[in-house]
């Protein structure tokens, strides 16, 4: 951990933030780390930070990596970083753990795995936890992405730990979502359950060194053919990899590139990014609203209104209107 000198004395004028952002843009990893910490800590400087970052965002490709625990996400992420570095790309990695209240702990193993890239100045690696934020990941992750974009990352990989809702949330933040499955994990059935048939842009059958990879590929292909996918004519490819041996990741990169080209030519890139901005604005607004609601709720207004409704002096709609007028 790097020490964090206080920024408090600079609160309000934003000059410390401007300095941090320009250092981050120059590729200073400590400045990048500090900016992400400001995001995580919900610093009062956040408005200044996002304001200063805005002109430098919108260029990176964002790739989400999801899949069941142990399927090989971290191994694949590390191998992908290697491939992308070969192509001269600056890479950001955001490992997001929605279930952990602490960043780092659960992802320690991943950090060790990522050590191949620890000394590469063109790679930023950061783990984040939602820490029980109101609005959780939907609010914090996009801001961390902005920091990495401003730092000049060409590609940002988001690895999520966990299943279900978080996978869908991450998919909504990515331009391209990779869904990893592996033979022998009961993934054939899980796939349909978790809704991953709808979110994948590229499917990766990892651990292809194990028995059952071809069967899994066949099953997945027929399930995908039946799935109700709405976004145009993109047919998600299925790639086989052995991430632990660095095998097949070049093909994954090719498919990510092909998907990106399709996103651009079909107009879907703009659609997805606008939708993402919408979600982001909504998450920020709802978080603010909840905070204000908490303020109102904490006072006695609600109790008074409730007593009035219970006594028949008022109706609940009028009471709700009165409460909203307070916000
Ligand atoms: N046989 C085989 N093992 C692999 C392959 N890829 C990864 N593994 C192993 O599978 C285990 C889990 O890999 P991780 O990359 O940590 O999986 P993960 O999806 O990040 O796991 P969580 O973060 O816990 O959800 C490790 O022991 C890897 O070495 C592969 O292609 N073949
Ligand atoms: Mg992992």
mmCIF file of C-alpha atoms and ligand atoms in Angstrom:
data_model
loop_
_atom_site.group_PDB
_atom_site.id
_atom_site.type_symbol
_atom_site.label_atom_id
_atom_site.label_comp_id
_atom_site.label_asym_id
_atom_site.label_seq_id
_atom_site.Cartn_x
_atom_site.Cartn_y
_atom_site.Cartn_z
ATOM 1 C CA UNK A 1 0.000 0.000 0.000
ATOM 2 C CA UNK A 2 1.188 3.481 -0.755
ATOM 3 C CA UNK A 3 0.755 6.188 1.822
ATOM 4 C CA UNK A 4 -1.991 8.632 1.102
ATOM 5 C CA UNK A 5 -1.053 12.185 2.008
ATOM 6 C CA UNK A 6 -4.101 14.164 2.954
ATOM 7 C CA UNK A 7 -5.885 16.077 0.233
ATOM 8 C CA UNK A 8 -8.214 17.645 2.698
ATOM 9 C CA UNK A 9 -6.593 21.055 2.680
ATOM 10 C CA UNK A 10 -7.223 21.227 -1.057
ATOM 11 C CA UNK A 11 -10.877 20.455 -0.763
ATOM 12 C CA UNK A 12 -12.978 22.742 -2.866
ATOM 13 C CA UNK A 13 -10.456 24.301 -5.228
ATOM 14 C CA UNK A 14 -9.729 21.063 -7.055
ATOM 15 C CA UNK A 15 -6.150 21.958 -7.926
ATOM 16 C CA UNK A 16 -4.748 18.882 -6.202
ATOM 17 C CA UNK A 17 -7.139 16.829 -8.299
ATOM 18 C CA UNK A 18 -6.054 18.527 -11.512
ATOM 19 C CA UNK A 19 -2.462 17.743 -10.627
ATOM 20 C CA UNK A 20 -3.304 14.098 -9.881
ATOM 21 C CA UNK A 21 -5.161 13.726 -13.161
ATOM 22 C CA UNK A 22 -2.308 15.150 -15.207
ATOM 23 C CA UNK A 23 0.157 12.868 -13.426
ATOM 24 C CA UNK A 24 -2.139 9.901 -14.088
ATOM 25 C CA UNK A 25 -2.255 10.900 -17.750
ATOM 26 C CA UNK A 26 1.519 10.907 -17.792
ATOM 27 C CA UNK A 27 1.376 7.303 -16.639
ATOM 28 C CA UNK A 28 2.261 7.740 -12.961
ATOM 29 C CA UNK A 29 0.903 4.572 -11.331
ATOM 30 C CA UNK A 30 0.765 6.185 -7.894
ATOM 31 C CA UNK A 31 -1.491 8.917 -9.188
ATOM 32 C CA UNK A 32 -3.745 6.303 -10.808
ATOM 33 C CA UNK A 33 -3.887 4.359 -7.550
ATOM 34 C CA UNK A 34 -4.706 7.486 -5.565
ATOM 35 C CA UNK A 35 -7.506 8.492 -7.911
ATOM 36 C CA UNK A 36 -9.099 5.060 -7.647
ATOM 37 C CA UNK A 37 -8.819 5.277 -3.871
ATOM 38 C CA UNK A 38 -10.669 8.593 -3.968
ATOM 39 C CA UNK A 39 -13.416 6.794 -5.876
ATOM 40 C CA UNK A 40 -13.515 3.873 -3.462
ATOM 41 C CA UNK A 41 -13.541 6.109 -0.423
ATOM 42 C CA UNK A 42 -16.350 8.224 -1.871
ATOM 43 C CA UNK A 43 -14.141 11.228 -1.341
ATOM 44 C CA UNK A 44 -15.761 14.648 -1.260
ATOM 45 C CA UNK A 45 -13.347 15.392 -4.128
ATOM 46 C CA UNK A 46 -15.146 12.926 -6.371
ATOM 47 C CA UNK A 47 -17.004 15.580 -8.319
ATOM 48 C CA UNK A 48 -13.751 17.340 -9.087
ATOM 49 C CA UNK A 49 -12.175 14.031 -10.045
ATOM 50 C CA UNK A 50 -14.888 12.962 -12.472
ATOM 51 C CA UNK A 51 -15.042 16.481 -13.899
ATOM 52 C CA UNK A 52 -11.306 16.498 -14.538
ATOM 53 C CA UNK A 53 -11.387 12.990 -16.022
ATOM 54 C CA UNK A 54 -14.314 13.512 -18.374
ATOM 55 C CA UNK A 55 -12.395 15.003 -21.339
ATOM 56 C CA UNK A 56 -10.000 12.071 -21.294
ATOM 57 C CA UNK A 57 -12.496 9.236 -21.339
ATOM 58 C CA UNK A 58 -14.414 7.293 -23.958
ATOM 59 C CA UNK A 59 -11.475 5.842 -25.845
ATOM 60 C CA UNK A 60 -10.636 2.577 -24.077
ATOM 61 C CA UNK A 61 -12.181 -0.748 -24.929
ATOM 62 C CA UNK A 62 -13.773 -2.318 -21.912
ATOM 63 C CA UNK A 63 -13.797 -6.084 -21.716
ATOM 64 C CA UNK A 64 -15.710 -7.887 -18.977
ATOM 65 C CA UNK A 65 -14.653 -11.369 -17.892
ATOM 66 C CA UNK A 66 -17.199 -13.467 -16.049
ATOM 67 C CA UNK A 67 -17.749 -17.090 -15.147
ATOM 68 C CA UNK A 68 -18.218 -19.450 -12.239
ATOM 69 C CA UNK A 69 -15.685 -19.540 -9.396
ATOM 70 C CA UNK A 70 -12.565 -21.432 -10.392
ATOM 71 C CA UNK A 71 -13.293 -21.487 -14.106
ATOM 72 C CA UNK A 72 -10.013 -19.720 -14.823
ATOM 73 C CA UNK A 73 -10.914 -16.011 -14.977
ATOM 74 C CA UNK A 74 -7.765 -14.771 -13.259
ATOM 75 C CA UNK A 75 -5.500 -17.107 -15.196
ATOM 76 C CA UNK A 76 -7.158 -15.995 -18.432
ATOM 77 C CA UNK A 77 -6.987 -12.334 -17.467
ATOM 78 C CA UNK A 78 -3.275 -12.612 -16.818
ATOM 79 C CA UNK A 79 -2.719 -14.446 -20.098
ATOM 80 C CA UNK A 80 -4.802 -11.869 -21.948
ATOM 81 C CA UNK A 81 -2.729 -9.075 -20.482
ATOM 82 C CA UNK A 82 0.308 -10.852 -21.920
ATOM 83 C CA UNK A 83 -1.291 -11.053 -25.381
ATOM 84 C CA UNK A 84 -2.366 -7.440 -25.338
ATOM 85 C CA UNK A 85 1.073 -6.307 -24.215
ATOM 86 C CA UNK A 86 2.601 -8.195 -27.125
ATOM 87 C CA UNK A 87 0.408 -6.048 -29.332
ATOM 88 C CA UNK A 88 1.773 -2.938 -27.612
ATOM 89 C CA UNK A 89 -1.440 -2.048 -25.808
ATOM 90 C CA UNK A 90 -1.575 -0.298 -22.466
ATOM 91 C CA UNK A 91 -3.784 -2.438 -20.238
ATOM 92 C CA UNK A 92 -5.816 -1.831 -17.119
ATOM 93 C CA UNK A 93 -7.178 -4.635 -14.974
ATOM 94 C CA UNK A 94 -9.967 -4.092 -12.509
ATOM 95 C CA UNK A 95 -10.736 -7.093 -10.328
ATOM 96 C CA UNK A 96 -14.090 -6.504 -8.735
ATOM 97 C CA UNK A 97 -15.400 -8.453 -5.802
ATOM 98 C CA UNK A 98 -18.981 -7.496 -5.070
ATOM 99 C CA UNK A 99 -19.262 -9.779 -2.074
ATOM 100 C CA UNK A 100 -16.188 -8.728 -0.136
ATOM 101 C CA UNK A 101 -16.224 -5.749 2.183
ATOM 102 C CA UNK A 102 -12.469 -5.338 1.704
ATOM 103 C CA UNK A 103 -10.503 -4.825 -1.449
ATOM 104 C CA UNK A 104 -7.540 -7.080 -1.711
ATOM 105 C CA UNK A 105 -8.292 -9.902 0.680
ATOM 106 C CA UNK A 106 -10.223 -12.310 -1.472
ATOM 107 C CA UNK A 107 -8.209 -11.320 -4.490
ATOM 108 C CA UNK A 108 -4.812 -11.871 -2.992
ATOM 109 C CA UNK A 109 -4.345 -15.072 -4.961
ATOM 110 C CA UNK A 110 -5.090 -13.144 -8.120
ATOM 111 C CA UNK A 111 -2.488 -10.558 -7.246
ATOM 112 C CA UNK A 112 0.083 -13.284 -6.937
ATOM 113 C CA UNK A 113 -0.968 -14.618 -10.308
ATOM 114 C CA UNK A 114 -0.699 -11.148 -11.756
ATOM 115 C CA UNK A 115 2.892 -10.774 -10.643
ATOM 116 C CA UNK A 116 4.044 -11.623 -14.150
ATOM 117 C CA UNK A 117 2.930 -8.110 -14.987
ATOM 118 C CA UNK A 118 3.745 -6.378 -11.721
ATOM 119 C CA UNK A 119 6.806 -4.604 -13.067
ATOM 120 C CA UNK A 120 5.306 -3.632 -16.406
ATOM 121 C CA UNK A 121 4.674 0.110 -16.387
ATOM 122 C CA UNK A 122 2.092 -0.215 -19.136
ATOM 123 C CA UNK A 123 -0.163 -2.384 -16.975
ATOM 124 C CA UNK A 124 -2.341 -1.116 -14.131
ATOM 125 C CA UNK A 125 -3.864 -3.694 -11.841
ATOM 126 C CA UNK A 126 -6.358 -2.854 -9.183
ATOM 127 C CA UNK A 127 -8.838 -4.771 -7.113
ATOM 128 C CA UNK A 128 -11.973 -3.182 -5.782
ATOM 129 C CA UNK A 129 -14.659 -4.203 -3.374
ATOM 130 C CA UNK A 130 -18.085 -2.704 -3.097
ATOM 131 C CA UNK A 131 -17.662 -2.239 0.664
ATOM 132 C CA UNK A 132 -21.376 -2.106 1.139
ATOM 133 C CA UNK A 133 -21.651 1.176 -0.741
ATOM 134 C CA UNK A 134 -25.160 2.327 -1.371
ATOM 135 C CA UNK A 135 -25.537 1.731 -5.059
ATOM 136 C CA UNK A 136 -22.575 -0.658 -4.841
ATOM 137 C CA UNK A 137 -20.642 -1.534 -7.918
ATOM 138 C CA UNK A 138 -23.003 0.115 -10.304
ATOM 139 C CA UNK A 139 -21.781 3.377 -8.953
ATOM 140 C CA UNK A 140 -18.096 2.898 -8.156
ATOM 141 C CA UNK A 141 -16.869 0.681 -10.978
ATOM 142 C CA UNK A 142 -17.595 3.113 -13.823
ATOM 143 C CA UNK A 143 -15.671 5.821 -11.983
ATOM 144 C CA UNK A 144 -12.652 3.538 -11.592
ATOM 145 C CA UNK A 145 -12.923 2.745 -15.306
ATOM 146 C CA UNK A 146 -12.788 6.458 -16.030
ATOM 147 C CA UNK A 147 -9.563 6.761 -14.079
ATOM 148 C CA UNK A 148 -7.976 3.921 -16.052
ATOM 149 C CA UNK A 149 -9.215 5.363 -19.341
ATOM 150 C CA UNK A 150 -7.753 8.750 -18.511
ATOM 151 C CA UNK A 151 -4.486 7.004 -17.681
ATOM 152 C CA UNK A 152 -4.310 6.034 -21.332
ATOM 153 C CA UNK A 153 -5.318 2.392 -21.121
ATOM 154 C CA UNK A 154 -6.201 1.047 -24.551
ATOM 155 C CA UNK A 155 -7.990 -1.934 -23.075
ATOM 156 C CA UNK A 156 -9.463 -2.419 -19.613
ATOM 157 C CA UNK A 157 -10.257 -5.905 -18.393
ATOM 158 C CA UNK A 158 -12.828 -6.207 -15.611
ATOM 159 C CA UNK A 159 -12.737 -9.504 -13.819
ATOM 160 C CA UNK A 160 -15.641 -10.138 -11.525
ATOM 161 C CA UNK A 161 -15.738 -12.647 -8.743
ATOM 162 C CA UNK A 162 -19.064 -14.197 -8.036
ATOM 163 C CA UNK A 163 -22.161 -15.121 -9.903
ATOM 164 C CA UNK A 164 -25.600 -13.905 -10.762
ATOM 165 C CA UNK A 165 -26.468 -10.260 -10.564
ATOM 166 C CA UNK A 166 -22.875 -9.054 -10.487
ATOM 167 C CA UNK A 167 -22.149 -10.786 -13.777
ATOM 168 C CA UNK A 168 -25.023 -9.025 -15.413
ATOM 169 C CA UNK A 169 -23.942 -5.698 -13.920
ATOM 170 C CA UNK A 170 -20.406 -6.106 -15.192
ATOM 171 C CA UNK A 171 -21.676 -7.098 -18.615
ATOM 172 C CA UNK A 172 -23.627 -3.860 -18.706
ATOM 173 C CA UNK A 173 -20.399 -1.916 -18.117
ATOM 174 C CA UNK A 174 -18.350 -3.661 -20.786
ATOM 175 C CA UNK A 175 -18.174 -3.191 -24.533
ATOM 176 C CA UNK A 176 -17.392 -6.863 -24.909
ATOM 177 C CA UNK A 177 -18.243 -9.537 -22.357
ATOM 178 C CA UNK A 178 -16.314 -12.784 -22.230
ATOM 179 C CA UNK A 179 -18.129 -15.646 -20.566
ATOM 180 C CA UNK A 180 -15.870 -18.457 -19.416
ATOM 181 C CA UNK A 181 -17.070 -21.975 -18.884
ATOM 182 C CA UNK A 182 -15.130 -25.169 -18.345
ATOM 183 C CA UNK A 183 -15.783 -28.881 -18.708
ATOM 184 C CA UNK A 184 -16.561 -30.825 -15.591
ATOM 185 C CA UNK A 185 -18.018 -27.932 -13.650
ATOM 186 C CA UNK A 186 -21.680 -28.546 -14.363
ATOM 187 C CA UNK A 187 -21.552 -25.367 -16.374
ATOM 188 C CA UNK A 188 -23.784 -26.685 -19.115
ATOM 189 C CA UNK A 189 -26.739 -26.477 -16.789
ATOM 190 C CA UNK A 190 -25.509 -23.476 -14.827
ATOM 191 C CA UNK A 191 -25.140 -21.513 -18.008
ATOM 192 C CA UNK A 192 -28.843 -21.477 -18.681
ATOM 193 C CA UNK A 193 -29.630 -20.681 -15.055
ATOM 194 C CA UNK A 194 -27.371 -17.718 -14.583
ATOM 195 C CA UNK A 195 -28.610 -16.020 -17.706
ATOM 196 C CA UNK A 196 -25.142 -16.024 -19.202
ATOM 197 C CA UNK A 197 -26.548 -17.126 -22.533
ATOM 198 C CA UNK A 198 -27.829 -13.596 -22.944
ATOM 199 C CA UNK A 199 -24.770 -11.647 -21.852
ATOM 200 C CA UNK A 200 -21.807 -13.231 -23.629
ATOM 201 C CA UNK A 201 -20.288 -11.628 -26.708
ATOM 202 C CA UNK A 202 -17.496 -14.184 -26.815
ATOM 203 C CA UNK A 203 -17.722 -17.579 -25.096
ATOM 204 C CA UNK A 204 -14.539 -19.187 -23.901
ATOM 205 C CA UNK A 205 -14.338 -22.855 -23.066
ATOM 206 C CA UNK A 206 -11.345 -22.876 -20.755
ATOM 207 C CA UNK A 207 -9.582 -25.965 -19.410
ATOM 208 C CA UNK A 208 -9.864 -27.473 -22.858
ATOM 209 C CA UNK A 209 -7.158 -29.888 -21.741
ATOM 210 C CA UNK A 210 -9.883 -31.664 -19.797
ATOM 211 C CA UNK A 211 -12.319 -34.228 -21.130
ATOM 212 C CA UNK A 212 -15.616 -32.905 -22.314
ATOM 213 C CA UNK A 213 -14.569 -29.634 -23.953
ATOM 214 C CA UNK A 214 -15.981 -30.586 -27.336
ATOM 215 C CA UNK A 215 -19.240 -31.847 -25.877
ATOM 216 C CA UNK A 216 -19.555 -28.640 -23.910
ATOM 217 C CA UNK A 217 -18.937 -26.627 -27.042
ATOM 218 C CA UNK A 218 -21.654 -28.521 -28.904
ATOM 219 C CA UNK A 219 -24.131 -28.095 -26.034
ATOM 220 C CA UNK A 220 -23.361 -24.417 -25.734
ATOM 221 C CA UNK A 221 -23.742 -23.871 -29.447
ATOM 222 C CA UNK A 222 -27.199 -25.407 -29.491
ATOM 223 C CA UNK A 223 -28.248 -23.491 -26.373
ATOM 224 C CA UNK A 224 -27.043 -20.245 -27.905
ATOM 225 C CA UNK A 225 -29.016 -20.985 -31.028
ATOM 226 C CA UNK A 226 -32.149 -21.193 -28.891
ATOM 227 C CA UNK A 227 -31.384 -18.225 -26.655
ATOM 228 C CA UNK A 228 -33.354 -15.076 -27.160
ATOM 229 C CA UNK A 229 -30.721 -12.558 -28.119
ATOM 230 C CA UNK A 230 -31.834 -9.177 -29.209
ATOM 231 C CA UNK A 231 -28.773 -7.220 -30.260
ATOM 232 C CA UNK A 232 -28.622 -7.576 -33.996
ATOM 233 C CA UNK A 233 -26.773 -10.063 -36.046
ATOM 234 C CA UNK A 234 -23.732 -10.725 -33.848
ATOM 235 C CA UNK A 235 -23.268 -14.460 -33.433
ATOM 236 C CA UNK A 236 -21.133 -15.025 -30.366
ATOM 237 C CA UNK A 237 -18.173 -17.231 -31.218
ATOM 238 C CA UNK A 238 -16.953 -20.027 -28.976
ATOM 239 C CA UNK A 239 -13.210 -20.262 -28.421
ATOM 240 C CA UNK A 240 -11.365 -23.076 -26.670
ATOM 241 C CA UNK A 241 -8.466 -22.165 -24.394
ATOM 242 C CA UNK A 242 -6.037 -23.659 -21.937
ATOM 243 C CA UNK A 243 -5.316 -20.498 -20.014
ATOM 244 C CA UNK A 244 -2.821 -22.135 -17.670
ATOM 245 C CA UNK A 245 -0.656 -22.909 -20.719
ATOM 246 C CA UNK A 246 -1.358 -19.657 -22.519
ATOM 247 C CA UNK A 247 -3.045 -21.606 -25.233
ATOM 248 C CA UNK A 248 -5.780 -20.051 -27.383
ATOM 249 C CA UNK A 249 -5.674 -16.555 -25.913
ATOM 250 C CA UNK A 250 -4.492 -15.113 -29.218
ATOM 251 C CA UNK A 251 -7.755 -16.296 -30.711
ATOM 252 C CA UNK A 252 -9.682 -14.684 -27.854
ATOM 253 C CA UNK A 253 -7.994 -11.373 -28.657
ATOM 254 C CA UNK A 254 -8.875 -11.809 -32.339
ATOM 255 C CA UNK A 255 -12.524 -12.346 -31.406
ATOM 256 C CA UNK A 256 -12.531 -9.332 -29.080
ATOM 257 C CA UNK A 257 -11.193 -7.251 -31.982
ATOM 258 C CA UNK A 258 -13.772 -8.677 -34.344
ATOM 259 C CA UNK A 259 -16.555 -7.925 -31.869
ATOM 260 C CA UNK A 260 -15.293 -4.397 -31.427
ATOM 261 C CA UNK A 261 -15.262 -3.857 -35.190
ATOM 262 C CA UNK A 262 -18.859 -5.110 -35.298
ATOM 263 C CA UNK A 263 -19.861 -2.811 -32.426
ATOM 264 C CA UNK A 264 -18.504 0.146 -34.366
ATOM 265 C CA UNK A 265 -19.950 -0.731 -37.749
ATOM 266 C CA UNK A 266 -23.385 -1.627 -36.379
ATOM 267 C CA UNK A 267 -23.708 1.464 -34.213
ATOM 268 C CA UNK A 268 -24.005 -0.741 -31.121
ATOM 269 C CA UNK A 269 -20.931 0.802 -29.515
ATOM 270 C CA UNK A 270 -22.659 4.161 -29.226
ATOM 271 C CA UNK A 271 -25.853 2.472 -28.069
ATOM 272 C CA UNK A 272 -24.054 0.545 -25.337
ATOM 273 C CA UNK A 273 -22.024 3.504 -24.174
ATOM 274 C CA UNK A 274 -25.043 5.757 -23.982
ATOM 275 C CA UNK A 275 -26.921 3.107 -22.063
ATOM 276 C CA UNK A 276 -23.947 2.786 -19.739
ATOM 277 C CA UNK A 277 -23.870 6.548 -19.139
ATOM 278 C CA UNK A 278 -27.583 6.421 -18.423
ATOM 279 C CA UNK A 279 -27.111 3.676 -15.834
ATOM 280 C CA UNK A 280 -24.278 5.651 -14.318
ATOM 281 C CA UNK A 281 -26.273 8.862 -14.008
ATOM 282 C CA UNK A 282 -29.187 6.937 -12.582
ATOM 283 C CA UNK A 283 -27.002 5.177 -10.018
ATOM 284 C CA UNK A 284 -25.481 8.465 -8.869
ATOM 285 C CA UNK A 285 -28.854 10.185 -8.704
ATOM 286 C CA UNK A 286 -30.453 7.305 -6.826
ATOM 287 C CA UNK A 287 -27.575 7.181 -4.366
ATOM 288 C CA UNK A 288 -28.013 10.898 -3.692
ATOM 289 C CA UNK A 289 -31.747 10.439 -3.402
ATOM 290 C CA UNK A 290 -31.354 7.609 -0.909
ATOM 291 C CA UNK A 291 -29.011 9.722 1.163
ATOM 292 C CA UNK A 292 -31.547 12.546 1.267
ATOM 293 C CA UNK A 293 -34.305 10.076 1.922
ATOM 294 C CA UNK A 294 -32.270 8.848 4.875
ATOM 295 C CA UNK A 295 -32.140 12.431 6.157
ATOM 296 C CA UNK A 296 -35.884 12.835 5.915
ATOM 297 C CA UNK A 297 -36.552 9.371 7.234
ATOM 298 C CA UNK A 298 -34.352 10.075 10.233
ATOM 299 C CA UNK A 299 -36.539 12.974 11.261
ATOM 300 C CA UNK A 300 -40.004 12.619 12.687
ATOM 301 C CA UNK A 301 -41.921 13.607 9.506
ATOM 302 C CA UNK A 302 -42.574 10.054 8.501
ATOM 303 C CA UNK A 303 -43.811 9.108 11.955
ATOM 304 C CA UNK A 304 -46.166 12.077 12.001
ATOM 305 C CA UNK A 305 -47.458 11.298 8.534
ATOM 306 C CA UNK A 306 -47.886 7.623 9.452
ATOM 307 C CA UNK A 307 -49.864 8.531 12.554
ATOM 308 C CA UNK A 308 -52.109 10.739 10.411
ATOM 309 C CA UNK A 309 -52.724 7.955 7.887
ATOM 310 C CA UNK A 310 -53.342 5.367 10.608
ATOM 311 C CA UNK A 311 -55.871 7.670 12.270
ATOM 312 C CA UNK A 312 -57.670 8.254 8.983
ATOM 313 C CA UNK A 313 -56.798 11.972 8.952
ATOM 314 C CA UNK A 314 -54.833 11.607 5.751
ATOM 315 C CA UNK A 315 -54.390 9.108 2.949
ATOM 316 C CA UNK A 316 -51.102 7.407 2.091
ATOM 317 C CA UNK A 317 -50.778 9.080 -1.325
ATOM 318 C CA UNK A 318 -51.084 12.532 0.154
ATOM 319 C CA UNK A 319 -48.628 11.522 2.860
ATOM 320 C CA UNK A 320 -46.140 10.205 0.273
ATOM 321 C CA UNK A 321 -46.476 13.456 -1.701
ATOM 322 C CA UNK A 322 -45.804 15.428 1.439
ATOM 323 C CA UNK A 323 -42.721 13.328 2.155
ATOM 324 C CA UNK A 324 -41.374 13.684 -1.397
ATOM 325 C CA UNK A 325 -41.836 17.425 -1.202
ATOM 326 C CA UNK A 326 -39.222 17.353 1.547
ATOM 327 C CA UNK A 327 -36.520 15.823 -0.670
HETATM 328 N N1 LIG B 1 -6.338 -27.806 -16.237
HETATM 329 C C1 LIG B 1 -6.460 -26.494 -16.328
HETATM 330 N N2 LIG B 1 -6.450 -25.744 -15.215
HETATM 331 C C2 LIG B 1 -6.582 -24.408 -15.341
HETATM 332 C C3 LIG B 1 -6.717 -23.781 -16.597
HETATM 333 N N3 LIG B 1 -6.854 -22.460 -16.410
HETATM 334 C C4 LIG B 1 -6.802 -22.257 -15.085
HETATM 335 N N4 LIG B 1 -6.642 -23.428 -14.436
HETATM 336 C C5 LIG B 1 -6.549 -23.641 -12.980
HETATM 337 O O1 LIG B 1 -7.828 -23.481 -12.393
HETATM 338 C C6 LIG B 1 -7.720 -22.922 -11.079
HETATM 339 C C7 LIG B 1 -8.599 -21.708 -10.936
HETATM 340 O O2 LIG B 1 -8.110 -20.695 -11.792
HETATM 341 P P1 LIG B 1 -8.399 -19.161 -11.544
HETATM 342 O O3 LIG B 1 -7.803 -18.416 -12.689
HETATM 343 O O4 LIG B 1 -8.007 -18.754 -10.177
HETATM 344 O O5 LIG B 1 -9.972 -19.142 -11.632
HETATM 345 P P2 LIG B 1 -10.975 -17.920 -11.311
HETATM 346 O O6 LIG B 1 -12.118 -18.083 -12.233
HETATM 347 O O7 LIG B 1 -10.239 -16.630 -11.359
HETATM 348 O O8 LIG B 1 -11.396 -18.250 -9.833
HETATM 349 P P3 LIG B 1 -12.158 -17.275 -8.796
HETATM 350 O O9 LIG B 1 -11.508 -15.918 -8.884
HETATM 351 O O10 LIG B 1 -11.958 -17.935 -7.482
HETATM 352 O O11 LIG B 1 -13.585 -17.257 -9.216
HETATM 353 C C8 LIG B 1 -6.238 -22.642 -10.874
HETATM 354 O O12 LIG B 1 -5.683 -23.683 -10.153
HETATM 355 C C9 LIG B 1 -5.684 -22.605 -12.289
HETATM 356 O O13 LIG B 1 -4.337 -22.947 -12.353
HETATM 357 C C10 LIG B 1 -6.711 -24.605 -17.780
HETATM 358 O O14 LIG B 1 -6.823 -24.161 -18.907
HETATM 359 N N5 LIG B 1 -6.569 -25.946 -17.570
HETATM 360 MG MG1 LIG B 2 -10.123 -15.017 -9.907
#
